[in-house]
Short mmCIF file of C-alpha atoms in Angstrom, two decimals:
data_model
loop_
_atom_site.label_atom_id
_atom_site.label_comp_id
_atom_site.label_asym_id
_atom_site.label_seq_id
_atom_site.Cartn_x
_atom_site.Cartn_y
_atom_site.Cartn_z
CA MET A 1280 -28.51 -77.99 -21.98
CA SER A 1281 -30.40 -76.28 -18.81
CA ASN A 1282 -30.49 -78.56 -15.76
CA GLU A 1283 -34.41 -78.64 -15.69
CA SER A 1284 -33.84 -80.69 -19.03
CA ILE A 1285 -31.27 -82.95 -17.36
CA LYS A 1286 -32.27 -86.74 -16.57
CA LEU A 1287 -29.54 -88.42 -15.12
CA THR A 1288 -30.80 -91.71 -15.06
CA GLN A 1289 -30.20 -91.83 -19.00
CA TYR A 1290 -26.71 -91.45 -18.60
CA SER A 1291 -26.04 -94.50 -16.46
CA HIS A 1292 -26.21 -98.52 -17.07
CA GLY A 1293 -27.46 -98.90 -13.13
CA ALA A 1294 -29.16 -97.16 -10.57
CA GLY A 1295 -28.01 -96.47 -7.02
CA CYS A 1296 -27.22 -99.32 -4.85
CA GLY A 1297 -28.71 -101.60 -7.46
CA CYS A 1298 -24.86 -101.34 -8.75
CA LYS A 1299 -23.56 -103.24 -6.36
CA ILE A 1300 -21.76 -106.19 -7.38
CA SER A 1301 -23.52 -109.80 -6.64
CA PRO A 1302 -22.71 -111.41 -3.00
CA ALA A 1303 -21.89 -114.37 -5.13
CA ILE A 1304 -19.45 -112.29 -7.27
CA LEU A 1305 -18.40 -110.38 -4.35
CA ASP A 1306 -17.09 -113.61 -2.87
CA LYS A 1307 -15.06 -114.65 -5.51
CA MET A 1308 -13.29 -111.18 -5.59
CA LEU A 1309 -12.77 -110.94 -1.67
CA HIS A 1310 -11.23 -114.63 -1.68
CA SER A 1311 -7.68 -114.25 -0.89
CA PRO A 1312 -4.74 -116.81 0.00
CA ILE A 1313 -2.93 -113.93 1.29
CA LYS A 1314 -3.12 -113.52 4.98
CA GLN A 1315 -3.75 -110.09 6.23
CA PRO A 1316 -1.18 -109.29 9.06
CA ALA A 1317 -3.03 -109.26 12.26
CA ASP A 1318 -4.13 -106.09 14.07
CA ALA A 1319 -5.40 -105.83 17.64
CA ARG A 1320 -6.66 -102.46 17.01
CA LEU A 1321 -8.84 -103.43 14.14
CA LEU A 1322 -12.07 -104.10 15.69
CA VAL A 1323 -14.05 -104.86 12.48
CA GLY A 1324 -13.16 -105.37 9.29
CA ASN A 1325 -14.69 -107.13 6.22
CA ALA A 1326 -14.81 -110.71 7.67
CA THR A 1327 -17.93 -110.14 8.94
CA ARG A 1328 -19.30 -108.05 6.14
CA ASP A 1329 -20.30 -105.07 8.34
CA ASP A 1330 -21.08 -101.83 7.08
CA ALA A 1331 -17.90 -100.23 8.17
CA ALA A 1332 -14.19 -100.66 9.28
CA VAL A 1333 -13.70 -99.85 13.08
CA PHE A 1334 -10.33 -98.93 14.62
CA ASP A 1335 -9.65 -98.69 18.50
CA LEU A 1336 -8.36 -95.47 19.26
CA GLY A 1337 -7.24 -96.46 22.34
CA ASN A 1338 -9.33 -93.81 24.69
CA GLY A 1339 -12.46 -96.24 24.76
CA THR A 1340 -13.42 -94.91 21.73
CA ALA A 1341 -13.16 -95.90 18.08
CA LEU A 1342 -12.81 -94.65 14.46
CA ILE A 1343 -16.06 -95.83 11.97
CA SER A 1344 -14.78 -95.62 8.15
CA THR A 1345 -16.60 -96.28 5.31
CA THR A 1346 -17.01 -95.50 1.60
CA ASP A 1347 -19.94 -95.82 -0.60
CA PHE A 1348 -20.47 -94.09 -4.29
CA PHE A 1349 -23.19 -95.48 -7.37
CA MET A 1350 -24.44 -94.32 -10.40
CA PRO A 1351 -27.62 -91.82 -10.45
CA ILE A 1352 -30.92 -93.11 -8.91
CA VAL A 1353 -32.81 -90.50 -9.76
CA ASP A 1354 -32.80 -87.62 -12.49
CA ASP A 1355 -32.60 -84.55 -10.74
CA PRO A 1356 -28.77 -83.52 -9.55
CA TYR A 1357 -29.68 -82.16 -6.36
CA ASP A 1358 -31.38 -85.23 -5.53
CA PHE A 1359 -28.66 -87.53 -6.10
CA GLY A 1360 -26.49 -85.42 -4.41
CA ARG A 1361 -28.66 -86.06 -1.19
CA ILE A 1362 -29.56 -89.55 -1.76
CA ALA A 1363 -26.08 -90.18 -2.27
CA SER A 1364 -24.73 -88.73 0.80
CA ALA A 1365 -27.70 -90.26 2.92
CA ASN A 1366 -26.86 -93.31 2.06
CA ALA A 1367 -22.90 -93.40 2.42
CA ILE A 1368 -24.00 -91.81 6.07
CA SER A 1369 -25.53 -94.34 6.63
CA ASP A 1370 -23.14 -97.06 7.23
CA VAL A 1371 -21.75 -94.68 10.42
CA TYR A 1372 -25.30 -94.84 11.99
CA ALA A 1373 -25.80 -98.64 11.37
CA MET A 1374 -22.52 -99.13 13.44
CA GLY A 1375 -23.86 -96.94 16.14
CA GLY A 1376 -21.96 -94.12 15.45
CA LYS A 1377 -21.74 -90.21 15.08
CA PRO A 1378 -20.73 -89.09 11.40
CA VAL A 1379 -17.92 -86.25 11.96
CA LEU A 1380 -16.10 -85.39 8.87
CA ALA A 1381 -17.15 -86.87 5.00
CA ILE A 1382 -14.93 -86.26 1.76
CA ALA A 1383 -16.47 -86.57 -1.94
CA ILE A 1384 -16.08 -88.75 -4.69
CA LEU A 1385 -17.24 -87.72 -7.84
CA GLY A 1386 -16.59 -89.02 -11.23
CA TRP A 1387 -18.15 -86.71 -14.03
CA PRO A 1388 -18.62 -87.45 -17.99
CA VAL A 1389 -17.41 -83.79 -18.86
CA ASP A 1390 -18.01 -84.41 -22.57
CA LYS A 1391 -21.79 -85.14 -21.53
CA LEU A 1392 -22.76 -83.36 -18.58
CA GLY A 1393 -21.64 -79.47 -17.93
CA PRO A 1394 -19.86 -78.63 -14.54
CA GLU A 1395 -23.55 -76.79 -13.21
CA VAL A 1396 -24.61 -80.39 -13.14
CA ALA A 1397 -21.99 -81.68 -11.26
CA GLN A 1398 -22.64 -78.47 -8.63
CA LYS A 1399 -26.03 -79.13 -8.27
CA VAL A 1400 -24.67 -82.95 -6.92
CA LEU A 1401 -22.21 -81.40 -4.44
CA GLU A 1402 -24.77 -78.76 -3.12
CA GLY A 1403 -27.26 -81.52 -2.81
CA ALA A 1404 -24.40 -83.29 -0.87
CA ARG A 1405 -23.84 -80.55 1.33
CA SER A 1406 -27.21 -79.92 2.10
CA ILE A 1407 -27.51 -83.94 3.91
CA CYS A 1408 -23.89 -83.46 5.76
CA ALA A 1409 -25.19 -80.19 7.44
CA GLU A 1410 -28.48 -81.73 8.29
CA ALA A 1411 -25.81 -84.76 10.09
CA GLY A 1412 -23.87 -82.08 11.52
CA ILE A 1413 -20.88 -82.85 9.62
CA SER A 1414 -18.63 -80.37 6.79
CA LEU A 1415 -18.23 -81.92 3.30
CA ALA A 1416 -14.20 -80.95 3.94
CA GLY A 1417 -12.82 -82.28 0.23
CA GLY A 1418 -12.65 -84.83 -2.07
CA HIS A 1419 -11.58 -86.03 -5.68
CA SER A 1420 -12.85 -86.00 -8.66
CA ILE A 1421 -12.31 -87.59 -12.17
CA ASP A 1422 -13.38 -87.31 -16.03
CA CYS A 1423 -15.43 -90.71 -15.94
CA PRO A 1424 -18.06 -92.15 -18.71
CA GLU A 1425 -21.15 -92.11 -16.57
CA PRO A 1426 -21.43 -90.08 -13.66
CA VAL A 1427 -20.60 -91.55 -10.11
CA PHE A 1428 -21.11 -89.92 -6.58
CA GLY A 1429 -20.70 -90.58 -3.08
CA LEU A 1430 -18.79 -90.01 -0.02
CA ALA A 1431 -15.73 -91.26 2.57
CA VAL A 1432 -17.04 -90.92 6.03
CA ASN A 1433 -15.64 -90.89 9.03
CA GLY A 1434 -17.16 -91.44 12.82
CA LEU A 1435 -16.51 -91.98 16.65
CA VAL A 1436 -18.02 -94.33 18.46
CA ASP A 1437 -17.44 -95.24 22.25
CA ILE A 1438 -16.52 -98.89 21.92
CA LYS A 1439 -19.23 -100.17 24.72
CA ASN A 1440 -21.50 -98.67 21.57
CA LEU A 1441 -20.44 -100.65 18.86
CA LYS A 1442 -23.19 -102.00 17.38
CA GLN A 1443 -22.45 -104.96 14.38
CA ASN A 1444 -24.20 -107.28 12.21
CA SER A 1445 -22.89 -110.57 13.63
CA THR A 1446 -23.64 -110.21 17.01
CA ALA A 1447 -27.26 -111.25 17.52
CA THR A 1448 -28.81 -113.85 20.05
CA ALA A 1449 -31.87 -116.14 19.91
CA GLY A 1450 -34.82 -114.69 20.31
CA CYS A 1451 -34.22 -111.30 19.17
CA LYS A 1452 -37.01 -109.41 17.17
CA LEU A 1453 -36.76 -107.56 14.01
CA TYR A 1454 -37.74 -104.26 12.95
CA LEU A 1455 -37.03 -102.32 9.65
CA THR A 1456 -36.99 -98.41 9.77
CA LYS A 1457 -37.79 -98.03 6.53
CA ALA A 1458 -40.04 -99.46 3.94
CA LEU A 1459 -39.12 -101.70 1.33
CA GLY A 1460 -39.38 -100.81 -2.42
CA VAL A 1461 -37.80 -97.82 -3.97
CA GLY A 1462 -35.62 -100.25 -6.19
CA ILE A 1463 -38.84 -101.11 -7.51
CA LEU A 1464 -40.15 -97.33 -8.15
CA THR A 1465 -36.88 -96.38 -9.26
CA THR A 1466 -37.06 -98.67 -12.06
CA ALA A 1467 -40.56 -97.08 -13.09
CA GLN A 1468 -39.47 -93.73 -13.17
CA LYS A 1469 -36.24 -94.98 -15.42
CA LYS A 1470 -38.58 -96.95 -17.65
CA GLY A 1471 -40.93 -93.31 -17.89
CA ILE A 1472 -44.21 -94.95 -16.16
CA LEU A 1473 -44.12 -93.92 -12.40
CA LYS A 1474 -47.33 -91.93 -11.73
CA PRO A 1475 -46.46 -87.99 -10.92
CA GLU A 1476 -47.99 -88.45 -7.90
CA HIS A 1477 -45.92 -91.26 -6.81
CA GLN A 1478 -42.36 -89.58 -7.78
CA HIS A 1479 -41.90 -87.83 -4.19
CA ILE A 1480 -41.98 -90.92 -2.58
CA ALA A 1481 -38.75 -92.88 -3.15
CA PRO A 1482 -36.46 -89.73 -3.26
CA GLU A 1483 -37.82 -88.63 0.03
CA SER A 1484 -37.44 -92.05 1.40
CA MET A 1485 -33.65 -92.78 0.19
CA ALA A 1486 -32.83 -88.71 1.24
CA LYS A 1487 -33.86 -89.21 5.05
CA LEU A 1488 -30.88 -89.66 7.23
CA ASN A 1489 -30.95 -93.00 9.33
CA GLU A 1490 -29.52 -90.81 12.40
CA ALA A 1491 -31.54 -92.38 14.86
CA GLY A 1492 -28.81 -95.38 14.47
CA GLU A 1493 -26.51 -93.30 16.66
CA MET A 1494 -29.46 -93.42 19.58
CA PHE A 1495 -29.75 -97.14 18.87
CA GLY A 1496 -26.10 -97.80 19.65
CA LYS A 1497 -26.59 -96.56 22.95
CA LEU A 1498 -28.95 -99.23 24.02
CA GLU A 1499 -27.78 -102.33 25.31
CA TYR A 1500 -30.59 -104.31 24.45
CA VAL A 1501 -30.05 -103.63 20.82
CA LYS A 1502 -28.04 -106.73 19.81
CA ALA A 1503 -27.38 -106.23 16.37
CA MET A 1504 -27.80 -103.67 13.81
CA THR A 1505 -26.88 -102.92 10.06
CA ASP A 1506 -28.60 -101.00 7.18
CA VAL A 1507 -30.72 -102.40 4.07
CA THR A 1508 -29.27 -101.45 0.82
CA GLY A 1509 -27.98 -102.96 -2.58
CA PHE A 1510 -28.69 -106.54 -1.60
CA GLY A 1511 -32.23 -106.28 -0.72
CA LEU A 1512 -33.58 -107.07 2.78
CA LEU A 1513 -32.90 -110.64 2.41
CA GLY A 1514 -29.56 -110.24 1.51
CA HIS A 1515 -28.42 -108.24 4.69
CA LEU A 1516 -30.42 -110.53 6.83
CA SER A 1517 -28.55 -113.60 5.26
CA GLU A 1518 -25.22 -111.76 6.42
CA LEU A 1519 -27.01 -111.00 10.04
CA CYS A 1520 -28.09 -114.62 10.51
CA GLU A 1521 -24.30 -116.35 9.29
CA GLY A 1522 -22.31 -113.79 11.00
CA SER A 1523 -24.62 -114.70 14.34
CA ASN A 1524 -25.06 -118.52 13.75
CA LEU A 1525 -28.96 -117.67 13.73
CA GLN A 1526 -31.71 -118.54 11.45
CA VAL A 1527 -34.96 -116.02 11.24
CA ARG A 1528 -38.89 -116.59 10.55
CA ILE A 1529 -40.45 -113.43 9.07
CA ASN A 1530 -43.56 -112.72 8.43
CA PHE A 1531 -43.74 -110.84 4.75
CA ASP A 1532 -47.21 -108.70 5.76
CA LYS A 1533 -45.27 -107.59 8.72
CA VAL A 1534 -42.57 -106.30 6.96
CA PRO A 1535 -42.80 -102.66 6.15
CA LYS A 1536 -43.56 -102.01 2.45
CA LEU A 1537 -43.98 -98.92 0.15
CA ASP A 1538 -48.11 -98.70 -0.27
CA VAL A 1539 -47.87 -98.51 -4.48
CA LEU A 1540 -45.81 -101.33 -5.29
CA ASP A 1541 -48.14 -103.96 -6.99
CA GLU A 1542 -49.24 -101.88 -10.06
CA TYR A 1543 -45.68 -101.63 -10.93
CA LEU A 1544 -44.72 -105.26 -10.03
CA ALA A 1545 -47.76 -106.01 -12.33
CA GLN A 1546 -45.48 -104.08 -15.12
CA LYS A 1547 -42.53 -105.85 -14.87
CA CYS A 1548 -40.53 -102.98 -12.97
CA ILE A 1549 -38.37 -105.20 -11.34
CA PRO A 1550 -34.29 -103.86 -11.07
CA GLY A 1551 -31.72 -106.37 -12.28
CA GLY A 1552 -30.22 -106.46 -8.98
CA THR A 1553 -33.36 -108.24 -7.91
CA ASN A 1554 -32.19 -111.21 -10.10
CA ARG A 1555 -28.37 -111.30 -9.67
CA ASN A 1556 -29.56 -110.89 -5.49
CA TRP A 1557 -31.90 -114.00 -5.92
CA ALA A 1558 -29.19 -115.73 -8.34
CA SER A 1559 -26.63 -115.43 -4.80
CA TYR A 1560 -28.76 -116.40 -2.07
CA GLY A 1561 -32.20 -117.62 -3.13
CA HIS A 1562 -30.84 -121.05 -2.33
CA LYS A 1563 -30.78 -120.19 1.49
CA ILE A 1564 -34.74 -118.79 1.59
CA ASN A 1565 -37.61 -121.48 1.96
CA GLU A 1566 -39.46 -119.96 -0.91
CA GLY A 1567 -38.03 -120.53 -4.63
CA PRO A 1568 -36.42 -121.87 -6.18
CA GLU A 1569 -37.65 -118.74 -9.02
CA LEU A 1570 -38.64 -115.21 -7.60
CA SER A 1571 -41.88 -114.82 -6.35
CA ILE A 1572 -43.97 -111.42 -6.08
CA ARG A 1573 -43.16 -111.58 -2.38
CA THR A 1574 -39.42 -112.48 -2.66
CA THR A 1575 -39.30 -109.72 -5.53
CA ILE A 1576 -39.91 -107.62 -3.06
CA LEU A 1577 -37.77 -109.08 -0.10
CA ALA A 1578 -34.89 -109.06 -2.90
CA ASP A 1579 -35.42 -105.56 -3.93
CA PRO A 1580 -32.31 -103.74 -4.14
CA GLN A 1581 -32.65 -100.48 -1.79
CA THR A 1582 -30.67 -97.53 -1.86
CA SER A 1583 -30.33 -95.78 1.46
CA GLY A 1584 -32.67 -98.17 2.71
CA GLY A 1585 -33.46 -98.28 6.59
CA LEU A 1586 -31.87 -99.70 9.42
CA LEU A 1587 -32.31 -103.41 10.50
CA VAL A 1588 -32.49 -103.69 14.20
CA ALA A 1589 -32.15 -107.08 16.30
CA ILE A 1590 -33.61 -106.42 19.97
CA ASP A 1591 -33.72 -108.41 22.70
CA PRO A 1592 -37.39 -109.81 23.18
CA ALA A 1593 -37.64 -108.36 26.78
CA PHE A 1594 -37.48 -104.71 25.46
CA THR A 1595 -39.70 -105.02 22.82
CA GLU A 1596 -42.35 -102.63 24.57
CA ASN A 1597 -39.60 -100.00 25.11
CA PHE A 1598 -38.58 -99.58 21.33
CA GLU A 1599 -41.53 -99.83 19.93
CA LYS A 1600 -42.21 -96.67 22.12
CA LEU A 1601 -38.44 -94.71 21.05
CA LEU A 1602 -39.51 -95.78 17.71
CA GLU A 1603 -42.66 -93.52 17.97
CA THR A 1604 -41.31 -90.80 19.76
CA LEU A 1605 -38.69 -90.68 16.79
CA ASN A 1606 -41.38 -90.29 14.35
CA ILE A 1607 -40.90 -93.54 12.60
CA PRO A 1608 -43.82 -94.89 10.72
CA GLU A 1609 -46.41 -96.58 12.17
CA LYS A 1610 -45.86 -99.53 10.18
CA ASN A 1611 -42.21 -99.81 10.46
CA ARG A 1612 -42.66 -99.70 14.57
CA LYS A 1613 -43.68 -103.55 14.67
CA SER A 1614 -41.35 -106.46 14.55
CA PHE A 1615 -41.41 -108.58 11.62
CA GLY A 1616 -39.32 -111.64 12.17
CA GLU A 1617 -37.56 -113.45 14.78
CA LEU A 1618 -33.86 -115.18 15.04
CA PHE A 1619 -33.95 -118.53 16.28
CA PRO A 1620 -30.79 -121.03 17.12
CA ALA A 1621 -29.16 -122.49 13.78
CA ASP A 1622 -30.67 -125.68 12.38
CA SER A 1623 -28.84 -127.27 9.34
CA THR A 1624 -32.33 -129.25 8.40
CA THR A 1625 -34.17 -125.95 7.55
CA ALA A 1626 -33.58 -122.87 5.11
CA LEU A 1627 -31.62 -120.03 6.87
CA ILE A 1628 -34.40 -117.72 5.68
CA GLN A 1629 -38.03 -118.73 6.53
CA ILE A 1630 -40.91 -116.81 5.04
CA SER A 1631 -44.55 -116.84 6.16
#
């Protein structure tokens, strides 16, 4: 079988970050009566559902450690390697850090797909690591029923620049650096109905590094940050709000979205992860109880999605000018929501 005829998505039951276990099930998995030993050097663990673990090195800097892997989100093996790697490295950027080293994680159905296909995946990974200025320094592989690939990534951050998803403050304005909808387009691809002129849109978005996060980490007015992946915008907003004891109002029309979603939503191109997401947190949203067109987009599982950034509102103009200098698309340079003090009488997330 030639590399040109390979369609990786045929070999997996899930796709990209849509493979993630739903938030509700994950809650049950992580619950344990066993107390973890206290470690003052562990600055960030899994208590706040942050993007990575952070360990104090004792010299004013901290080690950021993360891992992320999934089944193919695209058919091309080189693109699969690029997207999976950009997605894993993003966790370091989302903490305000600088990636320094990556290790590969590869599961491969050796009876179905030849080693030359896996080689293309690794080549894609090396290309993204080179863009990030780091080495793909090794890894581990296993014989696996479905293709799986990702990275374990380490990064460094000055502790004073560390960003978390639980440190937002009331009044913060919200921004998202990539448009929503890649889950919808990749579902259309898997169904074989994605138009040729639209086939580049999702891969280009997913393979783009979130390197702006390292710069955002140095800005005191950036109060909280995370990246939007498999739980969709609403899921990651829920984690940010609950961790910060806040609620949020969002303007749907101002949320950045890919331009071609309507025709594929009309053809029911909805990832399975969207329904799992909504089942986990739909009760926290003012729009429901069933999925609407709007919440289908907002709960769409993103693979290697954008940075969700909460900033001090006094610095709105400064931040939007910075986004422009970073060549962030215009529709991503406007705030789409605002955080406010928690009020138990209203929904956690209010969509207008």
